[in-house]
């Protein structure tokens, strides 16, 4: 997102990741061996972070992270996406998240218009639950 203003330097971002995200949020990591592919961070009923390394985008990592987030928050959650980030908006919508609100940017520090999406829980038939490897349901996994 080259259009997004950088409002924090690297030291501030590192502090925030160590002191806020890693200590106070539920963090899900996608990795391949020792290589970090992406992560998601949930804070209460908000998916605060969902990042996938640019080289891993389009490989299913984001889909797997969002499926894992749905398992961690089975009651559903919300997330915000910058309005201009059409790729993230289409991704969220393709996975069943629903646009519930749009903002002029006054509620974020980048002052960038954004959209709120709701990712509702999926009602599963009795005796079924999401399979942790695929995000799909299988009989007998209850």
Coordinates of C-alpha atoms in Angstrom, one line a residue:
X1 CA 0.0 0.0 0.0
X2 CA 2.4 2.7 -1.2
X3 CA -0.3 5.3 -0.8
X4 CA -0.6 4.7 3.0
X5 CA 1.2 7.3 5.1
X6 CA 3.8 6.0 7.5
X7 CA 2.8 7.5 10.9
X8 CA 5.4 5.6 13.0
X9 CA 9.1 4.9 12.7
X10 CA 10.5 1.4 12.9
X11 CA 11.4 1.7 16.6
X12 CA 7.8 2.7 17.5
X13 CA 6.4 -0.1 15.4
X14 CA 8.7 -2.6 17.1
X15 CA 7.7 -1.4 20.6
X16 CA 4.0 -1.6 19.7
X17 CA 4.4 -5.1 18.3
X18 CA 6.3 -6.4 21.4
X19 CA 4.3 -4.5 24.1
X20 CA 0.8 -4.4 22.7
X21 CA 0.2 -7.0 20.0
X22 CA 2.3 -9.9 21.2
X23 CA 1.4 -9.5 24.9
X24 CA -2.2 -8.4 24.8
X25 CA -3.7 -10.0 21.7
X26 CA -4.4 -13.5 20.4
X27 CA -1.8 -13.9 17.7
X28 CA -1.9 -16.7 15.0
X29 CA 1.3 -17.2 13.0
X30 CA 1.6 -18.9 9.6
X31 CA 5.2 -20.2 8.9
X32 CA 7.1 -22.5 6.6
X33 CA 9.9 -23.9 8.7
X34 CA 11.6 -20.8 10.1
X35 CA 10.1 -18.4 7.5
X36 CA 7.2 -16.2 8.7
X37 CA 4.5 -16.2 6.0
X38 CA 1.9 -14.1 7.8
X39 CA 0.0 -13.5 11.0
X40 CA -3.3 -12.5 12.4
X41 CA -4.0 -10.8 15.7
X42 CA -7.4 -10.7 17.5
X43 CA -8.2 -8.2 20.3
X44 CA -11.6 -8.9 21.8
X45 CA -14.1 -9.1 18.9
X46 CA -11.8 -7.3 16.5
X47 CA -9.4 -8.8 14.0
X48 CA -6.8 -6.1 14.5
X49 CA -4.1 -7.4 12.1
X50 CA -4.0 -9.7 9.1
X51 CA -0.8 -9.6 7.2
X52 CA 0.6 -12.0 4.6
X53 CA 4.2 -11.6 3.2
X54 CA 4.0 -10.3 -0.3
X55 CA 5.7 -13.5 -1.7
X56 CA 3.1 -15.7 0.0
X57 CA 0.1 -13.7 -1.1
X58 CA -2.3 -15.8 -3.3
X59 CA -1.0 -19.1 -1.8
X60 CA -3.8 -19.6 0.7
X61 CA -2.0 -18.2 3.8
X62 CA -4.5 -15.4 4.3
X63 CA -7.4 -17.8 3.9
X64 CA -5.9 -20.2 6.5
X65 CA -5.3 -17.3 8.9
X66 CA -8.9 -16.1 8.6
X67 CA -10.2 -19.6 9.1
X68 CA -8.0 -20.0 12.2
X69 CA -9.3 -16.6 13.5
X70 CA -12.9 -17.9 13.0
X71 CA -12.0 -20.9 15.2
X72 CA -10.5 -18.7 17.9
X73 CA -13.6 -16.4 17.8
X74 CA -16.4 -18.8 17.0
X75 CA -19.0 -16.1 17.9
X76 CA -17.7 -14.0 15.0
X77 CA -15.6 -10.8 14.8
X78 CA -15.2 -7.5 12.9
X79 CA -12.3 -6.1 11.0
X80 CA -11.4 -2.8 9.3
X81 CA -9.9 -2.4 5.8
X82 CA -8.8 0.8 4.1
X83 CA -11.3 1.7 1.4
X84 CA -8.6 1.9 -1.2
X85 CA -7.3 -1.6 -0.4
X86 CA -9.6 -3.2 -2.9
X87 CA -7.6 -6.5 -2.8
X88 CA -8.2 -6.9 1.0
X89 CA -11.9 -5.9 0.6
X90 CA -12.5 -8.4 -2.2
X91 CA -10.6 -11.1 -0.1
X92 CA -12.8 -10.4 3.0
X93 CA -16.0 -10.5 1.0
X94 CA -15.0 -13.7 -0.8
X95 CA -14.7 -15.4 2.6
X96 CA -18.1 -14.3 3.7
X97 CA -17.4 -11.1 5.6
X98 CA -20.1 -8.5 5.2
X99 CA -19.6 -4.7 4.8
X100 CA -21.4 -3.1 7.7
X101 CA -20.0 0.5 7.8
X102 CA -17.8 3.0 6.0
X103 CA -15.8 5.9 7.5
X104 CA -14.2 9.0 6.3
X105 CA -10.9 8.2 8.0
X106 CA -11.4 10.3 11.1
X107 CA -11.3 7.2 13.3
X108 CA -7.8 6.0 12.3
X109 CA -4.4 7.6 12.7
X110 CA -3.7 7.5 9.0
X111 CA -6.8 9.6 8.3
X112 CA -7.6 7.1 5.5
X113 CA -11.2 6.2 4.7
X114 CA -12.0 2.7 5.8
X115 CA -14.7 0.0 5.8
X116 CA -15.8 -2.2 8.7
X117 CA -16.6 -5.9 7.9
X118 CA -18.4 -8.4 10.1
X119 CA -17.4 -12.0 9.9
X120 CA -20.3 -13.9 11.4
X121 CA -19.9 -17.4 12.8
X122 CA -20.7 -20.2 10.5
X123 CA -23.6 -22.5 11.7
X124 CA -22.4 -26.1 11.4
X125 CA -24.6 -29.2 11.4
X126 CA -24.6 -31.2 14.6
X127 CA -21.6 -33.5 14.8
X128 CA -19.4 -31.3 12.6
X129 CA -16.6 -28.8 13.3
X130 CA -14.1 -27.0 11.1
X131 CA -11.1 -29.2 10.3
X132 CA -7.9 -27.3 11.5
X133 CA -5.9 -28.1 8.4
X134 CA -8.3 -26.9 5.8
X135 CA -11.0 -24.7 7.3
X136 CA -13.5 -27.2 5.9
X137 CA -15.9 -29.5 7.7
X138 CA -15.6 -33.2 8.0
X139 CA -17.9 -35.8 9.4
X140 CA -16.8 -37.3 12.7
X141 CA -14.5 -34.5 13.7
X142 CA -16.9 -33.5 16.6

